[in-house]
Tab-separated table of C-alpha atoms and ligand atoms in Angstrom:
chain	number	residue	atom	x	y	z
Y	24	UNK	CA	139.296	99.569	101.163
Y	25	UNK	CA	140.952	96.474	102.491
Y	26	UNK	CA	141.273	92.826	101.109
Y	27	UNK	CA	138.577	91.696	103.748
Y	28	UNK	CA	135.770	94.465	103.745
Y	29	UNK	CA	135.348	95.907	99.982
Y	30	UNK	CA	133.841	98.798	99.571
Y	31	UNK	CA	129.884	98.033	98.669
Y	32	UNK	CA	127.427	100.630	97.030
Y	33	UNK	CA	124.127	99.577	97.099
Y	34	UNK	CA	121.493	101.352	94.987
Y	35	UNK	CA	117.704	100.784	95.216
Y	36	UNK	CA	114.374	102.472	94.072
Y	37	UNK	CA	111.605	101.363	92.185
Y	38	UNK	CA	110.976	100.997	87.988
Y	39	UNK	CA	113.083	102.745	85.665
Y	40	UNK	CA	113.777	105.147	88.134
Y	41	UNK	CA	117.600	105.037	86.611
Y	42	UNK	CA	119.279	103.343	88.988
Y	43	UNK	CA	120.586	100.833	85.815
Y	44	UNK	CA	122.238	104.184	84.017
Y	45	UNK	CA	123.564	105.667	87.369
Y	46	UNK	CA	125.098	102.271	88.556
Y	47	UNK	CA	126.691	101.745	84.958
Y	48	UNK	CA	128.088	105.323	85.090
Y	49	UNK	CA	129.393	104.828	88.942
Y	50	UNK	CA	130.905	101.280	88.480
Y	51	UNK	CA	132.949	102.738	84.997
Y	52	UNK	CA	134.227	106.112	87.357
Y	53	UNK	CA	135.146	103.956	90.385
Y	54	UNK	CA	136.196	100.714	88.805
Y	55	UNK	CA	133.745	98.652	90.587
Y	56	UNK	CA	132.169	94.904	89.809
Y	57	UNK	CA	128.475	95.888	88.548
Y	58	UNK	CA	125.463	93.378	89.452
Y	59	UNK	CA	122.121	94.555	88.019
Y	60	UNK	CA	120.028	92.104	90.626
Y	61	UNK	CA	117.018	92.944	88.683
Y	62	UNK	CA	118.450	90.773	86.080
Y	63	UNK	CA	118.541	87.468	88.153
Y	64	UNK	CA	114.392	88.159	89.447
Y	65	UNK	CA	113.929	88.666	84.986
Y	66	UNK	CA	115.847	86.120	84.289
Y	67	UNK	CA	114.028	83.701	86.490
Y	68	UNK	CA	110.666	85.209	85.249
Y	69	UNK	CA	111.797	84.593	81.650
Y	70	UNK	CA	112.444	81.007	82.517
Y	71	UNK	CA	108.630	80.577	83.406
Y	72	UNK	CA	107.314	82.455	80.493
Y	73	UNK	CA	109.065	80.177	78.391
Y	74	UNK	CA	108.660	77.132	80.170
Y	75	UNK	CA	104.696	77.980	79.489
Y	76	UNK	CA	104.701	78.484	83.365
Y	77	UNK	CA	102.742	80.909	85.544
Y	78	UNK	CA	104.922	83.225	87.556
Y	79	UNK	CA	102.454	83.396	89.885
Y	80	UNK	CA	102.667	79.793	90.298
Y	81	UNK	CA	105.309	79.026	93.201
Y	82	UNK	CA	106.518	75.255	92.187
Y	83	UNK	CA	106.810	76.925	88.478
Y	84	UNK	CA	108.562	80.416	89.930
Y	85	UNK	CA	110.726	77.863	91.928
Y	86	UNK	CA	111.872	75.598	88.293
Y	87	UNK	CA	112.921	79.022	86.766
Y	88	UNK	CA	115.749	79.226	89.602
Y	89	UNK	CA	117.328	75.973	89.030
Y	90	UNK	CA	118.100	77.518	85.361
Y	91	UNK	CA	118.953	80.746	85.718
Y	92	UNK	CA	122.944	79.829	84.723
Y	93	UNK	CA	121.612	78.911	81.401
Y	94	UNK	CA	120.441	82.436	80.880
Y	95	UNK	CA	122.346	85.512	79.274
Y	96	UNK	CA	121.251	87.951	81.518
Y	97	UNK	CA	122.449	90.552	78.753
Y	98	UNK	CA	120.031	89.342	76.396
Y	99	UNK	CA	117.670	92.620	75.533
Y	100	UNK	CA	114.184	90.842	75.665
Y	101	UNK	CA	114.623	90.196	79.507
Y	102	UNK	CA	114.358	94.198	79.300
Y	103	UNK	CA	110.916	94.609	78.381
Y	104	UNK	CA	107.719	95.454	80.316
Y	105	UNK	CA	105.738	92.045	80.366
Y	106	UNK	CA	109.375	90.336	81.838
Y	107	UNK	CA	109.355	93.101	84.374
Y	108	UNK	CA	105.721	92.277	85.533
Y	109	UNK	CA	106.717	88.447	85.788
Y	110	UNK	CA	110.159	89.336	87.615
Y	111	UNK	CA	107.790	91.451	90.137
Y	112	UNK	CA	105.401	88.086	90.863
Y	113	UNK	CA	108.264	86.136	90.860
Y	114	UNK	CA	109.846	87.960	93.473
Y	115	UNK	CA	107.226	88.344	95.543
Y	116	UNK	CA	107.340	84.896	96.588
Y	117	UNK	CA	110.317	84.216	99.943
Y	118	UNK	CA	110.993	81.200	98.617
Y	119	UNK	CA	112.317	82.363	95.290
Y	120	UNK	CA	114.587	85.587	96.788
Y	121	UNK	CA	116.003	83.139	99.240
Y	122	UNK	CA	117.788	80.980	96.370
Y	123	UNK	CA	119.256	84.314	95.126
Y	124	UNK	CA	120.308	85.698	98.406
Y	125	UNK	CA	123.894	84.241	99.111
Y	126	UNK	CA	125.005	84.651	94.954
Y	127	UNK	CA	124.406	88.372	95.403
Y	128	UNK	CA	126.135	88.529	98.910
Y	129	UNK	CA	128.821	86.318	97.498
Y	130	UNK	CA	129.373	88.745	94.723
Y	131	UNK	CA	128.952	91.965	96.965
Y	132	UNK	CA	131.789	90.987	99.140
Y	133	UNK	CA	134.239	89.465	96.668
Y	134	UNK	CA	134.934	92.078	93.826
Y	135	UNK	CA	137.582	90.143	91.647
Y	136	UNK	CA	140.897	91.350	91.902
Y	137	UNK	CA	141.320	93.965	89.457
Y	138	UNK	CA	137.984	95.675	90.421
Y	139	UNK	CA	138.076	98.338	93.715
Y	140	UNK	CA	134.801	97.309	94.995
Y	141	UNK	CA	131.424	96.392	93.880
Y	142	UNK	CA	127.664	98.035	93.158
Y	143	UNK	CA	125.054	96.327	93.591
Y	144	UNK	CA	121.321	98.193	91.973
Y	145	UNK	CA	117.607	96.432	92.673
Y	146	UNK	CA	114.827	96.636	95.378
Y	147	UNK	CA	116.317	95.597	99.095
Y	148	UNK	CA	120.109	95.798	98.506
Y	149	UNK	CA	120.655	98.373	101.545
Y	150	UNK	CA	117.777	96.927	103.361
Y	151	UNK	CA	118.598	93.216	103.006
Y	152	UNK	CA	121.073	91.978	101.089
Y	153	UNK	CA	124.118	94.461	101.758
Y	154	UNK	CA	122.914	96.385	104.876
Y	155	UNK	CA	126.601	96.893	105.919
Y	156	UNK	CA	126.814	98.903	102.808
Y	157	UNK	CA	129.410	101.696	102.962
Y	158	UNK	CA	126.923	103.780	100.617
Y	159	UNK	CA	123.017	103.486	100.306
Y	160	UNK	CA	121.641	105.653	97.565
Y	161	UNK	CA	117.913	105.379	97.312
Y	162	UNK	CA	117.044	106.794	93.935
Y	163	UNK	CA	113.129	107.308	92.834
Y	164	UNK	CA	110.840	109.513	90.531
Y	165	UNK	CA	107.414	110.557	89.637
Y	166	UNK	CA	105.836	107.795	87.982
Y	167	UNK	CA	104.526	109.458	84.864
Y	168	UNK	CA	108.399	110.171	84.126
Y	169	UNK	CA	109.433	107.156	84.672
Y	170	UNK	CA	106.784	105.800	82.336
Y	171	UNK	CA	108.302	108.458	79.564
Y	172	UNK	CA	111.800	106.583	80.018
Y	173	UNK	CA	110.856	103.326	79.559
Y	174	UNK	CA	108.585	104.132	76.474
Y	175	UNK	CA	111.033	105.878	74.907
Y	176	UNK	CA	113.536	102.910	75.624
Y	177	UNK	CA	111.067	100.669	74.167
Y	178	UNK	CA	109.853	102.045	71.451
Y	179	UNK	CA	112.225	105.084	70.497
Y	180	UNK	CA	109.997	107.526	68.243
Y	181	UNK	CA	107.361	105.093	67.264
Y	182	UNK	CA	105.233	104.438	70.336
Y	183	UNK	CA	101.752	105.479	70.795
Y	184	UNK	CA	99.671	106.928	73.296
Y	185	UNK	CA	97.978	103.623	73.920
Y	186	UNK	CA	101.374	102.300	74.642
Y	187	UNK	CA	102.706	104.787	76.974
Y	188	UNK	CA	99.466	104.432	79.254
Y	189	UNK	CA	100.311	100.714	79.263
Y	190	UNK	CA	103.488	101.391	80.357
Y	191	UNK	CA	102.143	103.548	82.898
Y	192	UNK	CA	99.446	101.098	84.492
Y	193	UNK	CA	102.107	98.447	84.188
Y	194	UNK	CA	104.571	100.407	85.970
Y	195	UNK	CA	102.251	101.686	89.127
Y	196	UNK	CA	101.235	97.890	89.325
Y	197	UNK	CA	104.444	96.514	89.693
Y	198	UNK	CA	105.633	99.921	91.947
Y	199	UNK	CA	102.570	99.017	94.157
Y	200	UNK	CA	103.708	95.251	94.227
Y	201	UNK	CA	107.113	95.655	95.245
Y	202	UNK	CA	106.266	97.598	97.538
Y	203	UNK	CA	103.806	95.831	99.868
Y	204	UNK	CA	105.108	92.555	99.296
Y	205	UNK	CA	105.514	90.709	102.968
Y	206	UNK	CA	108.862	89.737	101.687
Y	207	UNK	CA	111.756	92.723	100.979
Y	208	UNK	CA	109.443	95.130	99.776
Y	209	UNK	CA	111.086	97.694	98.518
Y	210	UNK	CA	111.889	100.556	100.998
Y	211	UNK	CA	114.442	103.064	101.589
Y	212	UNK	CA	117.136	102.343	104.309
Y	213	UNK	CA	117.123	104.667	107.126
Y	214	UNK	CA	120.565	105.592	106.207
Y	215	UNK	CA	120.521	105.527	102.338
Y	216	UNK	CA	120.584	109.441	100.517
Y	217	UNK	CA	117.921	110.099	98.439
Y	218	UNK	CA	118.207	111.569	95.268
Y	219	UNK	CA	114.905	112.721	93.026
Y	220	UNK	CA	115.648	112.299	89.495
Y	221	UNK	CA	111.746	113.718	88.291
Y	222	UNK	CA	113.548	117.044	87.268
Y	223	UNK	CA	117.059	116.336	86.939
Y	224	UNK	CA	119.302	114.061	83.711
Y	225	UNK	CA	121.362	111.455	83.679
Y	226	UNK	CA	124.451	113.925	83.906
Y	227	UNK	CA	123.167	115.833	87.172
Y	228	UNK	CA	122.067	112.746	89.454
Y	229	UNK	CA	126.008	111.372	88.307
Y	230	UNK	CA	127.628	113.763	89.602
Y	231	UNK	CA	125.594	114.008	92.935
Y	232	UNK	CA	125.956	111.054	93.212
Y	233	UNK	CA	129.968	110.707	92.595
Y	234	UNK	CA	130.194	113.823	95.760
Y	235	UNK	CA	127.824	111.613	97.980
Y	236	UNK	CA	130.038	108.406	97.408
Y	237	UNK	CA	133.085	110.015	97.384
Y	238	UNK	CA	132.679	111.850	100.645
Y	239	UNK	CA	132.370	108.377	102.501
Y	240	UNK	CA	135.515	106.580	101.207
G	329	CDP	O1	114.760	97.955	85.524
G	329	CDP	P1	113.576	98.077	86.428
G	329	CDP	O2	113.774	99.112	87.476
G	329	CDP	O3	112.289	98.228	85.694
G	329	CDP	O4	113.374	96.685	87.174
G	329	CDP	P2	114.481	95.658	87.632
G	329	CDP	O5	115.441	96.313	88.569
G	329	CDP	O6	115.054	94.972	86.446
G	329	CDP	O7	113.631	94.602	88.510
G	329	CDP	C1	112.575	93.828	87.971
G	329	CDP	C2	111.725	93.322	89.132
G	329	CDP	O8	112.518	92.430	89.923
G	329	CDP	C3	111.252	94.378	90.108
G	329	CDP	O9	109.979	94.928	89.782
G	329	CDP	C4	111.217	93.659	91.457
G	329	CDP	O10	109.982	93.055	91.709
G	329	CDP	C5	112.252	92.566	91.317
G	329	CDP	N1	113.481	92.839	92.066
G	329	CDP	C6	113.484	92.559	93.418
G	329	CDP	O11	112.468	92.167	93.971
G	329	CDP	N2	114.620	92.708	94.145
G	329	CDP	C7	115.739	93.159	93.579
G	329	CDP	N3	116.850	93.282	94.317
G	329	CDP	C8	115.751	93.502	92.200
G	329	CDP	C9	114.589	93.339	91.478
């Protein structure tokens, strides 16, 4: 870990696969800067939607970029489902991941000074973005458990079984988006370590995670 070359961990995989909860829980037991990029793609879809833009709509997808510092990306609505679908069109388009490409490598390779390196969770962040990476974790899960995570994050105890098949088609369009998009689709890196999470909590995929990253530093 020297002043020049920080030590990056990129994390990728697709839809509430918990790549959010294992890059929180890594970034806390290292000390590491923490960018969600998923944020900046719903943050930018957000912008549309309330613009009463189309985020399918390039010239509109392209006037929710040149806002984006005006949005808290800790606000809790950018969370939900129907912000996730417009981040997906959104960031289908080259043109719209280009204007986010040098604030994420900007922040990947200056951690500020009290932090020991930086983690960086989304879609192409070993493939693209970081693919110097010292660590590549490519983290995925069967889609029907996915879909039980993000219902329950959505609606804790009150959802419906009308609203978790929703969730479901929502989730398998956007998984099926991202990944056959022309531009960074999302892919493992040939050199990133996969880890399942269909069968296994929070708890377990932290700490194989923590041995994979701490045998490489
Ligand atoms: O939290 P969740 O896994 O549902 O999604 P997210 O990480 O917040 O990302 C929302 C959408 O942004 C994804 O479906 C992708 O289309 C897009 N995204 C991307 O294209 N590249 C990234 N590095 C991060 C997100």
């Amino acid at each position: 870990m020297t002043a020049n070359k920080p030590f990056i961990i990129a994390i990728d995989g697709p839809a509430a696969s918990g790549k959010g909860t294992l890059a929180r829980r890594l970034a806390e037991h290292y000390n590491f800067a923490l960018l969600d990029t998923g944020a900046l793609y719903r943050a930018v879809g957000w912008n549309v939607i309330r613009a009463g833009g189309d985020p399918e709509n390039e010239s509109d997808a392209l006037k929710g970029t040149k806002i984006l510092s005006e949005v808290n990306l800790n606000n809790p609505e950018l969370r939900t489902e129907p912000i996730g679908a417009a981040a997906s069109k959104v960031a289908s388009m080259p043109a719209v991941r280009r204007t986010l490409v040098d604030f994420q490598r900007h922040f990947a390779h200056n951690p500020p000074t009290d932090k020991d390196g930086t983690i960086l969770d989304g879609r192409d962040i070993g493939t693209v973005i970081c693919p110097d990476a010292q660590v590549k974790i490519f983290i995925t899960a069967e889609v029907e458990t996915r879909a039980k995570r993000r219902f329950i994050e959505e609606y804790s105890e009150d959802g419906t079984a009308k609203e978790y098949s929703r969730i479901l088609e929502d989730l398998k369009v956007r998984d099926e988006r991202d990944m056959n998009r022309a531009a960074s689709p999302l892919k493992k890196a040939e050199n990133a370590h996969l880890i399942n999470t269909t069968n296994s909590d929070i708890e377990a995929v932290f700490e194989a995670a923590v041995k994979f990253v701490s045998s490489k530093m």
